[in-house]
Amino acid sequence: MINESHEIDCSKWNRCSMWCAMIGCLGMSIVANFQKMNMRGVHFLGADMVLGGGVLYTIFQAKISYDLRELARKHEAYGIKHKNILLRIIISGVCIVLFFVLVGFGYASEKDLQ
């Protein structure tokens, strides 16, 4: 265990991340219980909750990893490697782009059905 005092406090980011994950899980339940053909609006709301919650979760986890990079420099056994931090940031960026692509195509396909 590390006995030094650190200025790094990620507890609020961890809580935000947890709430985003719960929103994503609730959205997954909504998507599973409301079929697209019967209740389109509710189904799309659930899909947006899943995708949005997942994207925010990855962003918050990447921020936590980035904030803990100083700890990785001091104590390699306890920290996160630089390449893992970079990978999490890249994955977050890809998730952001894909979120807007999927939401755009989802609503475009909805217009084609009407």
PDB file of C-alpha atoms in Angstrom:
ATOM      1  CA  MET A   1       0.000   0.000   0.000  1.00  0.00           C
ATOM      2  CA  ILE A   2       1.123   3.556  -0.648  1.00  0.00           C
ATOM      3  CA  ASN A   3       1.580   5.566   2.540  1.00  0.00           C
ATOM      4  CA  GLU A   4       2.204   8.979   1.017  1.00  0.00           C
ATOM      5  CA  SER A   5      -0.470  11.641   1.009  1.00  0.00           C
ATOM      6  CA  HIS A   6      -1.665  12.530  -2.473  1.00  0.00           C
ATOM      7  CA  GLU A   7      -3.441  15.552  -3.847  1.00  0.00           C
ATOM      8  CA  ILE A   8      -5.308  13.316  -6.281  1.00  0.00           C
ATOM      9  CA  ASP A   9      -8.965  12.808  -5.413  1.00  0.00           C
ATOM     10  CA  CYS A  10     -10.939  10.935  -8.038  1.00  0.00           C
ATOM     11  CA  SER A  11     -13.906  10.032  -5.856  1.00  0.00           C
ATOM     12  CA  LYS A  12     -16.308  12.496  -7.505  1.00  0.00           C
ATOM     13  CA  TRP A  13     -15.262  11.285 -10.971  1.00  0.00           C
ATOM     14  CA  ASN A  14     -15.736   7.686  -9.840  1.00  0.00           C
ATOM     15  CA  ARG A  15     -19.234   8.520  -8.601  1.00  0.00           C
ATOM     16  CA  CYS A  16     -20.093  10.301 -11.860  1.00  0.00           C
ATOM     17  CA  SER A  17     -18.766   7.315 -13.769  1.00  0.00           C
ATOM     18  CA  MET A  18     -20.865   4.942 -11.676  1.00  0.00           C
ATOM     19  CA  TRP A  19     -24.027   6.992 -12.305  1.00  0.00           C
ATOM     20  CA  CYS A  20     -23.334   7.015 -16.050  1.00  0.00           C
ATOM     21  CA  ALA A  21     -22.972   3.246 -15.976  1.00  0.00           C
ATOM     22  CA  MET A  22     -26.284   2.956 -14.111  1.00  0.00           C
ATOM     23  CA  ILE A  23     -27.995   5.209 -16.659  1.00  0.00           C
ATOM     24  CA  GLY A  24     -26.617   2.961 -19.395  1.00  0.00           C
ATOM     25  CA  CYS A  25     -27.948  -0.132 -17.625  1.00  0.00           C
ATOM     26  CA  LEU A  26     -31.371   1.462 -17.191  1.00  0.00           C
ATOM     27  CA  GLY A  27     -31.353   2.360 -20.887  1.00  0.00           C
ATOM     28  CA  MET A  28     -30.476  -1.232 -21.765  1.00  0.00           C
ATOM     29  CA  SER A  29     -33.473  -2.408 -19.771  1.00  0.00           C
ATOM     30  CA  ILE A  30     -35.706   0.105 -21.566  1.00  0.00           C
ATOM     31  CA  VAL A  31     -34.438  -1.025 -24.980  1.00  0.00           C
ATOM     32  CA  ALA A  32     -35.017  -4.664 -24.082  1.00  0.00           C
ATOM     33  CA  ASN A  33     -38.542  -4.123 -22.743  1.00  0.00           C
ATOM     34  CA  PHE A  34     -39.925  -1.677 -25.329  1.00  0.00           C
ATOM     35  CA  GLN A  35     -39.787  -2.921 -28.906  1.00  0.00           C
ATOM     36  CA  LYS A  36     -38.861  -0.543 -31.666  1.00  0.00           C
ATOM     37  CA  MET A  37     -41.979  -1.269 -33.705  1.00  0.00           C
ATOM     38  CA  ASN A  38     -44.415  -0.707 -30.829  1.00  0.00           C
ATOM     39  CA  MET A  39     -42.920   2.235 -28.907  1.00  0.00           C
ATOM     40  CA  ARG A  40     -40.276   3.885 -31.055  1.00  0.00           C
ATOM     41  CA  GLY A  41     -39.769   6.983 -28.910  1.00  0.00           C
ATOM     42  CA  VAL A  42     -39.208   5.041 -25.704  1.00  0.00           C
ATOM     43  CA  HIS A  43     -36.955   2.559 -27.507  1.00  0.00           C
ATOM     44  CA  PHE A  44     -34.797   5.367 -28.938  1.00  0.00           C
ATOM     45  CA  LEU A  45     -34.673   7.101 -25.548  1.00  0.00           C
ATOM     46  CA  GLY A  46     -33.324   3.869 -24.037  1.00  0.00           C
ATOM     47  CA  ALA A  47     -30.808   3.493 -26.874  1.00  0.00           C
ATOM     48  CA  ASP A  48     -29.593   7.058 -26.322  1.00  0.00           C
ATOM     49  CA  MET A  49     -29.253   6.327 -22.607  1.00  0.00           C
ATOM     50  CA  VAL A  50     -27.163   3.209 -23.333  1.00  0.00           C
ATOM     51  CA  LEU A  51     -24.905   4.924 -25.836  1.00  0.00           C
ATOM     52  CA  GLY A  52     -24.652   8.239 -23.963  1.00  0.00           C
ATOM     53  CA  GLY A  53     -24.065   6.586 -20.598  1.00  0.00           C
ATOM     54  CA  GLY A  54     -21.402   4.337 -22.110  1.00  0.00           C
ATOM     55  CA  VAL A  55     -19.611   7.224 -23.799  1.00  0.00           C
ATOM     56  CA  LEU A  56     -19.614   9.325 -20.644  1.00  0.00           C
ATOM     57  CA  TYR A  57     -18.382   6.313 -18.674  1.00  0.00           C
ATOM     58  CA  THR A  58     -15.383   5.881 -20.991  1.00  0.00           C
ATOM     59  CA  ILE A  59     -14.613   9.611 -20.862  1.00  0.00           C
ATOM     60  CA  PHE A  60     -14.688   9.698 -17.053  1.00  0.00           C
ATOM     61  CA  GLN A  61     -12.521   6.575 -16.772  1.00  0.00           C
ATOM     62  CA  ALA A  62      -9.993   8.064 -19.201  1.00  0.00           C
ATOM     63  CA  LYS A  63      -9.925  11.278 -17.141  1.00  0.00           C
ATOM     64  CA  ILE A  64      -9.357   9.315 -13.935  1.00  0.00           C
ATOM     65  CA  SER A  65      -6.490   7.429 -15.579  1.00  0.00           C
ATOM     66  CA  TYR A  66      -5.005  10.688 -16.853  1.00  0.00           C
ATOM     67  CA  ASP A  67      -5.254  12.286 -13.410  1.00  0.00           C
ATOM     68  CA  LEU A  68      -3.455   9.321 -11.857  1.00  0.00           C
ATOM     69  CA  ARG A  69      -0.479   9.506 -14.253  1.00  0.00           C
ATOM     70  CA  GLU A  70       1.708  11.165 -11.594  1.00  0.00           C
ATOM     71  CA  LEU A  71       1.099   8.230  -9.301  1.00  0.00           C
ATOM     72  CA  ALA A  72       2.250   5.931 -12.097  1.00  0.00           C
ATOM     73  CA  ARG A  73       5.526   7.836 -12.385  1.00  0.00           C
ATOM     74  CA  LYS A  74       6.275   7.583  -8.659  1.00  0.00           C
ATOM     75  CA  HIS A  75       5.097   4.017  -8.078  1.00  0.00           C
ATOM     76  CA  GLU A  76       5.092   1.882 -11.197  1.00  0.00           C
ATOM     77  CA  ALA A  77       3.644  -1.130  -9.409  1.00  0.00           C
ATOM     78  CA  TYR A  78       0.503   0.828  -8.422  1.00  0.00           C
ATOM     79  CA  GLY A  79       0.045   3.136 -11.360  1.00  0.00           C
ATOM     80  CA  ILE A  80      -1.324   2.942 -14.852  1.00  0.00           C
ATOM     81  CA  LYS A  81       1.134   2.726 -17.717  1.00  0.00           C
ATOM     82  CA  HIS A  82       1.331   5.643 -20.146  1.00  0.00           C
ATOM     83  CA  LYS A  83       0.273   3.491 -23.115  1.00  0.00           C
ATOM     84  CA  ASN A  84      -2.882   2.409 -21.245  1.00  0.00           C
ATOM     85  CA  ILE A  85      -3.789   6.034 -20.539  1.00  0.00           C
ATOM     86  CA  LEU A  86      -3.279   6.903 -24.202  1.00  0.00           C
ATOM     87  CA  LEU A  87      -5.343   3.904 -25.276  1.00  0.00           C
ATOM     88  CA  ARG A  88      -8.220   4.938 -22.992  1.00  0.00           C
ATOM     89  CA  ILE A  89      -8.166   8.468 -24.392  1.00  0.00           C
ATOM     90  CA  ILE A  90      -8.212   7.121 -27.963  1.00  0.00           C
ATOM     91  CA  ILE A  91     -11.085   4.747 -27.159  1.00  0.00           C
ATOM     92  CA  SER A  92     -13.019   7.658 -25.617  1.00  0.00           C
ATOM     93  CA  GLY A  93     -12.516   9.729 -28.765  1.00  0.00           C
ATOM     94  CA  VAL A  94     -13.670   6.873 -30.994  1.00  0.00           C
ATOM     95  CA  CYS A  95     -16.724   6.354 -28.768  1.00  0.00           C
ATOM     96  CA  ILE A  96     -17.662  10.035 -29.047  1.00  0.00           C
ATOM     97  CA  VAL A  97     -17.498   9.932 -32.845  1.00  0.00           C
ATOM     98  CA  LEU A  98     -19.443   6.661 -33.035  1.00  0.00           C
ATOM     99  CA  PHE A  99     -22.106   7.982 -30.665  1.00  0.00           C
ATOM    100  CA  PHE A 100     -22.963  10.830 -33.016  1.00  0.00           C
ATOM    101  CA  VAL A 101     -22.781   8.574 -36.067  1.00  0.00           C
ATOM    102  CA  LEU A 102     -25.112   5.986 -34.514  1.00  0.00           C
ATOM    103  CA  VAL A 103     -27.581   8.555 -33.215  1.00  0.00           C
ATOM    104  CA  GLY A 104     -27.619  10.288 -36.603  1.00  0.00           C
ATOM    105  CA  PHE A 105     -28.221   7.059 -38.510  1.00  0.00           C
ATOM    106  CA  GLY A 106     -30.809   5.916 -35.968  1.00  0.00           C
ATOM    107  CA  TYR A 107     -32.928   9.022 -36.401  1.00  0.00           C
ATOM    108  CA  ALA A 108     -32.379   8.999 -40.181  1.00  0.00           C
ATOM    109  CA  SER A 109     -33.688   5.433 -40.341  1.00  0.00           C
ATOM    110  CA  GLU A 110     -36.667   6.514 -38.250  1.00  0.00           C
ATOM    111  CA  LYS A 111     -37.565   9.134 -40.852  1.00  0.00           C
ATOM    112  CA  ASP A 112     -37.379   6.502 -43.603  1.00  0.00           C
ATOM    113  CA  LEU A 113     -39.913   4.330 -41.782  1.00  0.00           C
ATOM    114  CA  GLN A 114     -42.526   7.074 -41.549  1.00  0.00           C
TER     115      GLN A 114
END
